[in-house]
Coordinates of C-alpha atoms and ligand atoms in Angstrom, one line a residue:
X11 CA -40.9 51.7 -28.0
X12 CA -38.3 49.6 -28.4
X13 CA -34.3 49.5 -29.7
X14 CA -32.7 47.2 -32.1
X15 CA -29.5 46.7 -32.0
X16 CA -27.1 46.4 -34.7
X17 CA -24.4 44.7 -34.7
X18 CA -21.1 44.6 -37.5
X19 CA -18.2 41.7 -37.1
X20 CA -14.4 41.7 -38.2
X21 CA -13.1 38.7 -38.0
X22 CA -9.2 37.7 -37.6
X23 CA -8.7 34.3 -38.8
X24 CA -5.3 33.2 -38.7
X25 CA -4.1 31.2 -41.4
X26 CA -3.1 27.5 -40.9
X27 CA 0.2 28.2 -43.0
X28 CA 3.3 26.5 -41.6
X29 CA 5.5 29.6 -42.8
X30 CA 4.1 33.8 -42.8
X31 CA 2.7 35.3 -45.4
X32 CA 6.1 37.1 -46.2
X33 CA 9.0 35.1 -44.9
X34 CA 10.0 31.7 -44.5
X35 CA 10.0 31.5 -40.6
X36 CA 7.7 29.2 -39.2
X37 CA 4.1 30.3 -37.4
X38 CA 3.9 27.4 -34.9
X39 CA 2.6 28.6 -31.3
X40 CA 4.4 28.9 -28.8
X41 CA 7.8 28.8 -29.3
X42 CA 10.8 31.0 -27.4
X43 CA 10.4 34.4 -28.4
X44 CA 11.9 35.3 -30.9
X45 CA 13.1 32.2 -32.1
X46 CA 10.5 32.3 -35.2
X47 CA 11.6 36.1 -36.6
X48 CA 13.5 36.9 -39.4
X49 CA 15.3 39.2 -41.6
X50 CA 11.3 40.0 -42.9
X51 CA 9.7 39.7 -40.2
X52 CA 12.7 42.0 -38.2
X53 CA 12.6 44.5 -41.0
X54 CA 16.1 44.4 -41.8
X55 CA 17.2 46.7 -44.3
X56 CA 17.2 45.8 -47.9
X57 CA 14.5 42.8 -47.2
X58 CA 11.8 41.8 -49.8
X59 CA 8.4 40.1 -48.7
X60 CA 7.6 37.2 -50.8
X61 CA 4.2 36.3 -50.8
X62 CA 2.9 32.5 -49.3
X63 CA 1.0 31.3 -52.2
X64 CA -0.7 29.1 -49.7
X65 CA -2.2 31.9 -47.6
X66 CA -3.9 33.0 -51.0
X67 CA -5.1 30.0 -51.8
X68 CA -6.6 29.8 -48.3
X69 CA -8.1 33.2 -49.1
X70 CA -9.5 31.7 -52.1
X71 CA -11.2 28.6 -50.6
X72 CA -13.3 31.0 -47.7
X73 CA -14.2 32.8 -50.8
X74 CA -15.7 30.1 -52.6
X75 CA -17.1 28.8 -49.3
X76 CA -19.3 31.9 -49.0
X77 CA -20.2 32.7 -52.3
X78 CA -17.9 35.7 -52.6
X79 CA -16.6 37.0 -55.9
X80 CA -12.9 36.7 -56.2
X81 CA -10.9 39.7 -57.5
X82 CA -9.0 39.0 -60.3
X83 CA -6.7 41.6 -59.1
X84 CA -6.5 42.5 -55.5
X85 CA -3.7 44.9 -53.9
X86 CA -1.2 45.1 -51.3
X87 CA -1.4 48.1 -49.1
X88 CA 0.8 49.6 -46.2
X89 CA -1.2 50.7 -43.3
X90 CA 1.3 53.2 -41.3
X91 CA 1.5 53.3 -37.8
X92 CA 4.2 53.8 -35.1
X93 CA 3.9 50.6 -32.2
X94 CA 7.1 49.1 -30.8
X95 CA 5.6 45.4 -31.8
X96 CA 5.8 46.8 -35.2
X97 CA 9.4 46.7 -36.4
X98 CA 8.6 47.8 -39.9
X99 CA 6.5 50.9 -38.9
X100 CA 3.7 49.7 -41.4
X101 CA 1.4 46.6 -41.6
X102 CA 1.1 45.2 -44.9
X103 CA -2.3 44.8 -45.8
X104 CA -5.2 45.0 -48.2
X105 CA -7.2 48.4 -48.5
X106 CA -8.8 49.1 -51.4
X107 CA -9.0 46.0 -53.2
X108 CA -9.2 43.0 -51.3
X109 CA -9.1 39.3 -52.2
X110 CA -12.3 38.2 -51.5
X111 CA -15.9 40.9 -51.8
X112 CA -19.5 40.2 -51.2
X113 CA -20.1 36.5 -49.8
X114 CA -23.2 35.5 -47.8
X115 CA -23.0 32.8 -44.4
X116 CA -26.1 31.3 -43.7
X117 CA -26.7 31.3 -39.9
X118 CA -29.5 29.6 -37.7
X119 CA -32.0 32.1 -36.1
X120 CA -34.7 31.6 -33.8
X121 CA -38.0 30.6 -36.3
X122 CA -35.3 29.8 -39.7
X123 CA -32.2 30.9 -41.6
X124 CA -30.8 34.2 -42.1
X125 CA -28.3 35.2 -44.5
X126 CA -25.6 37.4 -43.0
X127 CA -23.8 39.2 -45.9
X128 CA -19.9 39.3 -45.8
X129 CA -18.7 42.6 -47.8
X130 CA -15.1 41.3 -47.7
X131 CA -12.2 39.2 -47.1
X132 CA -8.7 40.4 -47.1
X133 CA -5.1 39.2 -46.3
X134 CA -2.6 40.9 -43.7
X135 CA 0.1 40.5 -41.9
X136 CA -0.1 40.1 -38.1
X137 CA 2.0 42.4 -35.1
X138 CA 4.2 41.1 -32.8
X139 CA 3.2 41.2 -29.5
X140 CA 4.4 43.2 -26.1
X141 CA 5.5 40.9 -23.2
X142 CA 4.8 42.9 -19.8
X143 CA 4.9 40.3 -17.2
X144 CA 8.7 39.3 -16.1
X145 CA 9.8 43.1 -17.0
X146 CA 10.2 45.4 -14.1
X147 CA 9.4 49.0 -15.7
X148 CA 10.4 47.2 -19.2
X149 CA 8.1 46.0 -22.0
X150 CA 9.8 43.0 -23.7
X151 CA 8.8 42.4 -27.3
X152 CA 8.4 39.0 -28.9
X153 CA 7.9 38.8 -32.6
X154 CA 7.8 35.5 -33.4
X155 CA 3.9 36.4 -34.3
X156 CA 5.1 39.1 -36.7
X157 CA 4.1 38.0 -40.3
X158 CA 1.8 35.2 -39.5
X159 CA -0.6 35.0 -41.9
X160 CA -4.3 36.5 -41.1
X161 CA -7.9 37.1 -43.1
X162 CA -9.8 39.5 -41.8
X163 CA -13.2 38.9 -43.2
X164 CA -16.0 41.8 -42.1
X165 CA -19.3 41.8 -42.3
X166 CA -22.3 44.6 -43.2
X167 CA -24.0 45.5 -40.4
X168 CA -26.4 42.9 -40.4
X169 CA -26.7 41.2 -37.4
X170 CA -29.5 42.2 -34.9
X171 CA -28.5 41.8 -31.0
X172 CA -25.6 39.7 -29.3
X173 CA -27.3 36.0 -29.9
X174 CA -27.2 36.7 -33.4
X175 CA -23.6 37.6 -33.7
X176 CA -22.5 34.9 -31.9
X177 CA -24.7 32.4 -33.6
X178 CA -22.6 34.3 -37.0
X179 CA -19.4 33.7 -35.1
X180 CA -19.9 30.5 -34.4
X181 CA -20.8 29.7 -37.8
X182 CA -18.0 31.0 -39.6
X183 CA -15.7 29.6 -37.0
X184 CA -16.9 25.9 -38.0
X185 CA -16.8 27.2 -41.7
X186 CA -13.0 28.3 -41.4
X187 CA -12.2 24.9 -39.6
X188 CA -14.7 22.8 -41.6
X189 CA -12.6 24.2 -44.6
X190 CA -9.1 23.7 -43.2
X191 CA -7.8 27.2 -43.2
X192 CA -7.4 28.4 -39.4
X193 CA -7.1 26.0 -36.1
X194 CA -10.2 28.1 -34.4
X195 CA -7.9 28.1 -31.7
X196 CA -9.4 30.8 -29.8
X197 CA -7.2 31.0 -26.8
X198 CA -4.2 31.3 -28.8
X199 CA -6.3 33.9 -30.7
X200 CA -6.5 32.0 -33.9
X201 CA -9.5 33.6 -34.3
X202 CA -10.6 37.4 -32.8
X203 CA -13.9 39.3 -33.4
X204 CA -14.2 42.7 -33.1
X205 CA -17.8 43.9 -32.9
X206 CA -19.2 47.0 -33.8
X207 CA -22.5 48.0 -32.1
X208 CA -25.2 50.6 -32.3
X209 CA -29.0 51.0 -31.4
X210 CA -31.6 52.5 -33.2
X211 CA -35.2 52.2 -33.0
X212 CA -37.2 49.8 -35.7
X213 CA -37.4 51.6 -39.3
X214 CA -34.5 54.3 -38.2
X215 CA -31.2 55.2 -39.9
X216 CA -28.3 53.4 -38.8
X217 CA -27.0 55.1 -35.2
X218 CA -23.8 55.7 -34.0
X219 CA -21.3 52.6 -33.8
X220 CA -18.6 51.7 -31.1
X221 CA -16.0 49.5 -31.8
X222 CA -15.8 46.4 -29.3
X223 CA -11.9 45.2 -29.8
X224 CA -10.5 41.5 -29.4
X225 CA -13.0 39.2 -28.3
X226 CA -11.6 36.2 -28.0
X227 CA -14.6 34.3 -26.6
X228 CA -18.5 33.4 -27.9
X229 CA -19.6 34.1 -24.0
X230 CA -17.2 37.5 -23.9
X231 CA -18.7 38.6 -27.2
X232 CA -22.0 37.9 -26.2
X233 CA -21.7 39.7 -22.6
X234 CA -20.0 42.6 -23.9
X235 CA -22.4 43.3 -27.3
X236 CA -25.2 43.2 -24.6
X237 CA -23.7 45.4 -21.9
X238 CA -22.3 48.4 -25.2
X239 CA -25.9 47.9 -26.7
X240 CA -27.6 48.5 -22.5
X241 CA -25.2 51.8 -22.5
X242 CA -26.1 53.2 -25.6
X243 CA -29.4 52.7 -24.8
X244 CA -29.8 54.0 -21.4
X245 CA -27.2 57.4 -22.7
X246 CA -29.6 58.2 -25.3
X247 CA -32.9 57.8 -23.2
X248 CA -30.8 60.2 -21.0
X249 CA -30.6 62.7 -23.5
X250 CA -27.2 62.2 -24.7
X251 CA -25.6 61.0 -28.2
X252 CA -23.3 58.0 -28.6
X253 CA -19.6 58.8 -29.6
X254 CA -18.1 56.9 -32.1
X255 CA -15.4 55.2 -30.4
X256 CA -13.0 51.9 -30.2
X257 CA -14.0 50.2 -26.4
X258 CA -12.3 47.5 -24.4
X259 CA -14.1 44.5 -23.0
X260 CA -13.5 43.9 -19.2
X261 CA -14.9 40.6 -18.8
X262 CA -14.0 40.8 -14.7
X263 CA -16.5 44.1 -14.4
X264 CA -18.6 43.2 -17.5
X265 CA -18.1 46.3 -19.0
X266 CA -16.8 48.1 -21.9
X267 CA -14.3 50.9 -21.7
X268 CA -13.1 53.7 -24.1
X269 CA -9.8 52.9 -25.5
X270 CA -10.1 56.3 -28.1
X271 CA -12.3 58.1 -29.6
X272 CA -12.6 58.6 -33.7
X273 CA -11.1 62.1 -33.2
X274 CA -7.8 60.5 -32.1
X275 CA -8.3 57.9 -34.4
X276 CA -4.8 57.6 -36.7
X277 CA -4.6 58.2 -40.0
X278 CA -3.3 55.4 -41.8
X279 CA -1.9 56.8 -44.9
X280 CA -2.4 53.5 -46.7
X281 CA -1.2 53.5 -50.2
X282 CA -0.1 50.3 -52.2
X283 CA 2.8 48.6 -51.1
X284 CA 5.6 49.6 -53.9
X285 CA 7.5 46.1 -53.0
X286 CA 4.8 43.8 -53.8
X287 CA 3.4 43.6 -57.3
X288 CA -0.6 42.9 -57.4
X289 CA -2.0 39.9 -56.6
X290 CA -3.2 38.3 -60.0
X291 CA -5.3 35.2 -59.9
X292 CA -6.7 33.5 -62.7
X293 CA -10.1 31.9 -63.5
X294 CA -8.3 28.1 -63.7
X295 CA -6.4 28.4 -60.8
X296 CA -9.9 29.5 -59.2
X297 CA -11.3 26.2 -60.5
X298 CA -8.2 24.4 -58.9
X299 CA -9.1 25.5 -55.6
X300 CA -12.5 25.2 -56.1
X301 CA -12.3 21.3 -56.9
X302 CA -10.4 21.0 -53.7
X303 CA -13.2 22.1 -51.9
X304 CA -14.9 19.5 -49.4
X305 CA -18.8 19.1 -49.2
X306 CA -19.6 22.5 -47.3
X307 CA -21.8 22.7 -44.0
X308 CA -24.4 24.1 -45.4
X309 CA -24.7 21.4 -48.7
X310 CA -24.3 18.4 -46.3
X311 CA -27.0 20.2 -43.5
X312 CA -29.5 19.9 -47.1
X313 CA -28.4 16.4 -47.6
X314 CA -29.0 14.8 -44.5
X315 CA -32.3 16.4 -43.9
X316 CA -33.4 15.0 -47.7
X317 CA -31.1 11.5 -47.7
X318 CA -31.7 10.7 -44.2
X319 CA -34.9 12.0 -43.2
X320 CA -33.8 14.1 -40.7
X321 CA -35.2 17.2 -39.3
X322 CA -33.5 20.1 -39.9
X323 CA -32.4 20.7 -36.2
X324 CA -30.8 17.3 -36.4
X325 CA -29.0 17.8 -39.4
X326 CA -27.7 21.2 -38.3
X327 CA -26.7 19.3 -34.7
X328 CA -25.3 16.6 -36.9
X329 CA -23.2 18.5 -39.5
X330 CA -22.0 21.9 -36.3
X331 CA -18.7 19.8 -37.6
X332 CA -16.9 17.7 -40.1
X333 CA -16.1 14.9 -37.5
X334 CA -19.0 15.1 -36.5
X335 CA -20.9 14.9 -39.7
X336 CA -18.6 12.0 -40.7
X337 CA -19.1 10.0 -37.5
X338 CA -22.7 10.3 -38.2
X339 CA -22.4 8.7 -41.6
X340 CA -19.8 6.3 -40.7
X341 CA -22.5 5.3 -37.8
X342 CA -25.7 4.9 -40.2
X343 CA -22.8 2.1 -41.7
X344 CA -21.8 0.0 -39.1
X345 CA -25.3 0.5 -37.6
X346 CA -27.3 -0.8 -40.3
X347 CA -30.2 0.9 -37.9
X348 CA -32.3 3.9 -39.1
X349 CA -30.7 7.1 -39.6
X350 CA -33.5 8.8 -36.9
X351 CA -32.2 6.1 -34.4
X352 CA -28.6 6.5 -34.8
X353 CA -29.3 10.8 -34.7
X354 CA -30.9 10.6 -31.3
X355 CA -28.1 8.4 -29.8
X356 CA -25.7 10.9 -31.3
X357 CA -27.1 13.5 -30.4
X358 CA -28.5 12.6 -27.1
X359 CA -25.8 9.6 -25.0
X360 CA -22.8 10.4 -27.2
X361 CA -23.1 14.0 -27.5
X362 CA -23.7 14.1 -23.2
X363 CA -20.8 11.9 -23.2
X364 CA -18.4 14.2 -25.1
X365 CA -19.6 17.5 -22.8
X366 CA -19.2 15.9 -19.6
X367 CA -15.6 15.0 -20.1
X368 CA -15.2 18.0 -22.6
X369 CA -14.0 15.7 -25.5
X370 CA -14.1 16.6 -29.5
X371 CA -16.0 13.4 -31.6
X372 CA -12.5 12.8 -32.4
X373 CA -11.2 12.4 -29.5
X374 CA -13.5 10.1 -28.4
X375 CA -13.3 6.9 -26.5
X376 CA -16.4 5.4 -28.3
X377 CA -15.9 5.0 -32.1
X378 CA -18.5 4.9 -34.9
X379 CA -18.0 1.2 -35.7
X380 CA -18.1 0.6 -31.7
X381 CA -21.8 2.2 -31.2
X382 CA -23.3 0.7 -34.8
X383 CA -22.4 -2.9 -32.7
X384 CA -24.2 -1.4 -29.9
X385 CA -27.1 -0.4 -32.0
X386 CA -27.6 -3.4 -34.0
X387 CA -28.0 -5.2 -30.4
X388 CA -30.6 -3.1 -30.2
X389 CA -32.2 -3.9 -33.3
X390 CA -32.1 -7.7 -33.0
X391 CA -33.7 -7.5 -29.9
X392 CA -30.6 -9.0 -27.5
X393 CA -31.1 -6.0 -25.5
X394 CA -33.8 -3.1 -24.6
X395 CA -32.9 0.7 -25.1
X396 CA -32.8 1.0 -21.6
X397 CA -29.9 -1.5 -21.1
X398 CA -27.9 0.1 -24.5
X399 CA -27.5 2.9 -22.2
X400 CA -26.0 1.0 -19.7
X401 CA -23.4 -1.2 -22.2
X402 CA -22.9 2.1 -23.7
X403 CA -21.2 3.8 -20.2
X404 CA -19.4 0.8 -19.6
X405 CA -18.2 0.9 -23.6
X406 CA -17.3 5.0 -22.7
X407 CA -15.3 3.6 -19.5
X408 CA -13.5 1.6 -21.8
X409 CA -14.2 -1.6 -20.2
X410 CA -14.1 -3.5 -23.7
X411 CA -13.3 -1.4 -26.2
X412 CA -13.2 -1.9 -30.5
X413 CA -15.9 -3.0 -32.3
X414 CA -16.8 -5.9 -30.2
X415 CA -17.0 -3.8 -27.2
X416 CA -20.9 -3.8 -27.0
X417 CA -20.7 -7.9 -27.6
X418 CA -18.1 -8.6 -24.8
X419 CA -19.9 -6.1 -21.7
X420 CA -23.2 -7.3 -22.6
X421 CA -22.0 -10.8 -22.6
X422 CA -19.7 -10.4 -19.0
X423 CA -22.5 -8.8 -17.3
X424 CA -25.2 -10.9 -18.4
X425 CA -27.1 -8.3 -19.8
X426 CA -28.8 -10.3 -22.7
X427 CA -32.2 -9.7 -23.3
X428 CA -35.2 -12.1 -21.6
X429 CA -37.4 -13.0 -24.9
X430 CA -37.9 -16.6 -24.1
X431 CA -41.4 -16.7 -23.3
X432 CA -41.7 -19.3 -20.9
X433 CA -39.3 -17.2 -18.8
X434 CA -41.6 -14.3 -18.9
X435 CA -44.8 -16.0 -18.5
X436 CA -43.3 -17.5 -15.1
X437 CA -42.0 -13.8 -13.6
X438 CA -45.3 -12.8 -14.2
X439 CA -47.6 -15.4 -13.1
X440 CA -45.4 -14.5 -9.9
X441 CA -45.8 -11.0 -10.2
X442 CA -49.4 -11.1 -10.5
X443 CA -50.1 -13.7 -7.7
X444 CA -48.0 -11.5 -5.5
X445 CA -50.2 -8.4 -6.2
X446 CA -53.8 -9.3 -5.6
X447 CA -54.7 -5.8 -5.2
X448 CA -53.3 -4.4 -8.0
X449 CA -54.9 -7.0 -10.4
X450 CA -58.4 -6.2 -8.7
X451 CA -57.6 -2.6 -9.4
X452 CA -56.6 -2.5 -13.2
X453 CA -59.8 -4.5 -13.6
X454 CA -62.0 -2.1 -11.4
X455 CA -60.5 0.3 -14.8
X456 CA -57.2 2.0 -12.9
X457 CA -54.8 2.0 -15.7
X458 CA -52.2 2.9 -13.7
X459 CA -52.4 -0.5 -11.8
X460 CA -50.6 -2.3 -15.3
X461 CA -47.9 0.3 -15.3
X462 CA -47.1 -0.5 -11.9
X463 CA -47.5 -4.5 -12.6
X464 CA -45.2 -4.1 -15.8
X465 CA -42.5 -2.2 -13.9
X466 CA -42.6 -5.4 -11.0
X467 CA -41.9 -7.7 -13.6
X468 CA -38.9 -6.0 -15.3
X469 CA -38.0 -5.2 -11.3
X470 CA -37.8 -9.1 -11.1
X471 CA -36.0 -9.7 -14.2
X472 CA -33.7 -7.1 -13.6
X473 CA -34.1 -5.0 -16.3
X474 CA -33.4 -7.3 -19.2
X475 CA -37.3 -8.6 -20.1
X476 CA -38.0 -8.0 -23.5
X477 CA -40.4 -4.8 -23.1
X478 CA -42.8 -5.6 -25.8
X479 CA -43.2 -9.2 -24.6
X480 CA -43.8 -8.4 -20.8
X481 CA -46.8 -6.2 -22.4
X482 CA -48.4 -8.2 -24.3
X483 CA -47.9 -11.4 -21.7
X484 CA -49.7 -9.4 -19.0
X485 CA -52.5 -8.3 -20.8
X486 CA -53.4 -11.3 -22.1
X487 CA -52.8 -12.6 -18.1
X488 CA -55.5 -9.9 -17.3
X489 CA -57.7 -10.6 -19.7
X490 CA -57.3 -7.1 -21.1
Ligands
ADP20 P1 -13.6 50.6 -39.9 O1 -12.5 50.5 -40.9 O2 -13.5 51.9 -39.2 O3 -13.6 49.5 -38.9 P2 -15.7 49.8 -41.7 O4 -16.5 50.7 -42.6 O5 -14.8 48.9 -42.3 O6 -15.0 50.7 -40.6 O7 -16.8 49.0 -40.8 C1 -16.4 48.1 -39.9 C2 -17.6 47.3 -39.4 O8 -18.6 48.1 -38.8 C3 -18.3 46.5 -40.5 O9 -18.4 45.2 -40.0 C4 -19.7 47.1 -40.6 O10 -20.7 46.2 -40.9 C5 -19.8 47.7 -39.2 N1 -20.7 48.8 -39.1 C6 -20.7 49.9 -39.9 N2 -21.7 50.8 -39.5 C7 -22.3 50.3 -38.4 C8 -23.4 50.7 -37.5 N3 -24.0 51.8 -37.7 N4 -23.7 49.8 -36.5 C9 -23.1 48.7 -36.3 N5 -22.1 48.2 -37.1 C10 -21.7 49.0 -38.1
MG21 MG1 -12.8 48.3 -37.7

């Protein structure tokens, strides 16, 4: 019989706020330590948090994004724990009543769509962080990430197996971008998953979770689910019972490890934060935010498929981003050609392009208005699909570049299209008294004998016969 295994994610987003959430020092990356800390974030005596209003109004806009309801009220909580990267001795953060409750994400599944249900969304502060390298026997501590702004948004245990968390993950980490609230900066650890796993088989209660801290990677979150799910799996069919537990990823051994178990878990002692008053937010300012919103993934995936004619995979390749999503339209523009046409070249040469040399749409040597040239020299017949791909490397080396790019390489390398008739009716008159044999064959009934004829005649024009034309001219040659 088989296991299912269940999967739960909290999500760290950090908030693209230039200052914390309670002090006026900056959050940029990677400054001197300690350069970005102050009387707040230090916990000087007789210091007051003030709360970014920005940070809640990014709060607000993942809300609306996922459908959540937005509490009217939400509070401030201290979460107590002793760590030296935590100068105050608590964390502010939200407990009982956080910002954001009950959204949905829509995520892509093999055979459809699921909906992946979000039970909340609330703002924190983040630690500081220890420094261990350069300190002989010493821990140095660097707080300059003390304060930054995070949301940790969690979801109900819905996922089933490691491809669908990470296919949630991923989702949400276009959503948060695609919305503007967090870099997705995963290396910097803009954005952290912990995953909580357990196995049970089909139709059973829930089973025991383990906690699966700080993944900071889509392939370390999918190794790691996989390997805590195998464990649990082969413990139990051993006889033994899962412990609930917080584990650590080691992504040299592929394995998890226990960090602690629930029974040294700390209590918290949260209780509402006496130096901030509730957070109140009102139905208009709601609107406000909401107006602000951009067309969301999952409203623009809809519209292309219906607008465009696209199939849905295409319109979920098209819209994984909002450069991406707006090259495509600004493409269709300058193209003029159909939208299927100017999907598969995205999709297909330009999207190859980008992974090779590891490039974001953005930051990408071809623009839209650059490949709609190239594809309205394919329309107007001045040059196959064969050779586009050609003009198109050339246009990625950047030996024209603009929107006459495709004009210029086609026209220094000669690479106009054959369609003067005469032309063609010569190479193949050639061709064909060249290849006796072949001739005899296609008329003994080998179709394969014309394929081979067709390709000799584009052989002898190098590639730039007009397709269609060396067809039709060699049947009617043949007499077929
Ligand atoms: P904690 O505060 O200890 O982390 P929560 O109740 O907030 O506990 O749950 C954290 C996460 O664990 C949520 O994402 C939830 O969906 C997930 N979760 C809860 N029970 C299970 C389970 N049996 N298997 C997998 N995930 C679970
Ligand atoms: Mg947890």
């Amino acid at each position: 019989m088989d296991w299912e295994i269940v999967v739960g994610l909290e999500t760290h987003t950090q908030l693209l706020t230039e200052s914390k959430i309670f002090s006026g020092a900056s959050t940029a990356f990677g400054a001197e330590p300690n350069t970005q800390a102050s009387a707040v974030d230090l916990a000087l005596p007789g210091v007051l948090p003030v709360l970014n209003a920005k940070a809640v109004e990014f709060a607000v806009r993942l809300g609306l994004a996922i459908g959540a309801t937005i509490s009217p009220r939400s509070v401030f909580a201290r979460k107590n724990y002793f760590y030296p990267d935590l100068p105050k001795g608590y964390q502010i953060s939200q407990y009982e009543l956080p910002v954001v409750q009950h959204g949905t994400l829509k995520i892509a599944v093999e055979g459809g769509e699921k909906t992946v249900r979000i039970l909340r969304a609330h703002l924190e502060e983040d630690a500081g962080k220890s420094l261990h390298e350069d300190f002989k026997g010493l821990s140095g501590i660097d707080l300059n990430r003390a304060g930054t702004p995070l949301l940790e948004i969690v979801t109900e245990p819905d996922l089933r197996g490691a491809k669908e968390a990470v296919a949630y993950a991923k989702a949400l980490h276009s959503l948060v971008r695609w919305i503007g609230i967090c870099d997705g900066n995963m290396q910097e650890g803009s954005f952290r998953c912990d995953a909580n796993v357990s196995v049970r088989r089909p139709g059973a209660p829930l089973g025991t979770r383990c906690e699966i801290k700080n993944l900071n990677s889509f392939r370390f979150m999918e190794q790691a689910i996989e390997y805590e799910a195998r464990r649990q799996v082969e413990l139990i069919e051993d006889g033994g019972t899962v412990v609930q537990e917080t584990r650590l990823y080691d992504p040299d051994r592929n394995e998890t490890r226990s960090m602690r178990s629930k029974e040294d878990a700390q209590d918290y002692r949260y209780f509402p934060d006496p130096d901030l008053l509730p957070l109140v937010i009102n139905e208009a300012e709601i609107e406000r935010i909401r107006a602000l919103l951009p067309e969301l993934p999952q409203a623009k995936r809809e519209r292309f498929a219906r607008d465009y004619g696209l199939a849905a995979y295409d319109a979920a390749q098209l819209t994984a981003s909002r450069e991406s999503a707006d090259f495509f339209e600004d493409l269709v523009r300058a193209s003029r050609a159909e939208p299927k046409t100017c999907a598969n070249w995205q999709t297909g040469e330009f999207a190859a392009a980008l992974n090779r040399d590891g490039l974001e749409v953005g930051h990408s040597p071809v623009g839209a208005e650059a490949l709609g040239a190239l594809l309205r020299r394919i329309a107007d017949g001045t040059i196959s699909g064969k050779i586009a791909k050609e003009v198109f490397e050339a246009m990625w080396r950047r030996e024209a570049e603009g929107p006459g790019a495709a004009d210029a390489i086609i026209e220094a390398r000669g690479l106009e299209q054959i369609s003067d008739t005469g032309a063609i009716e010569k190479m193949v008159d050639e061709v064909l008294a060249a290849n006796a044999r072949q001739v005899e064959d296609y008329r003994a009934g080998k179709e394969k004998a014309f394929n081979s004829l067709v390709g000799q005649v584009m052989k002898a024009a190098k590639g730039k016969a007009n397709p269609g034309q060396v067809n039709a001219i060699l049947k009617k040659k043949l007499g077929g």
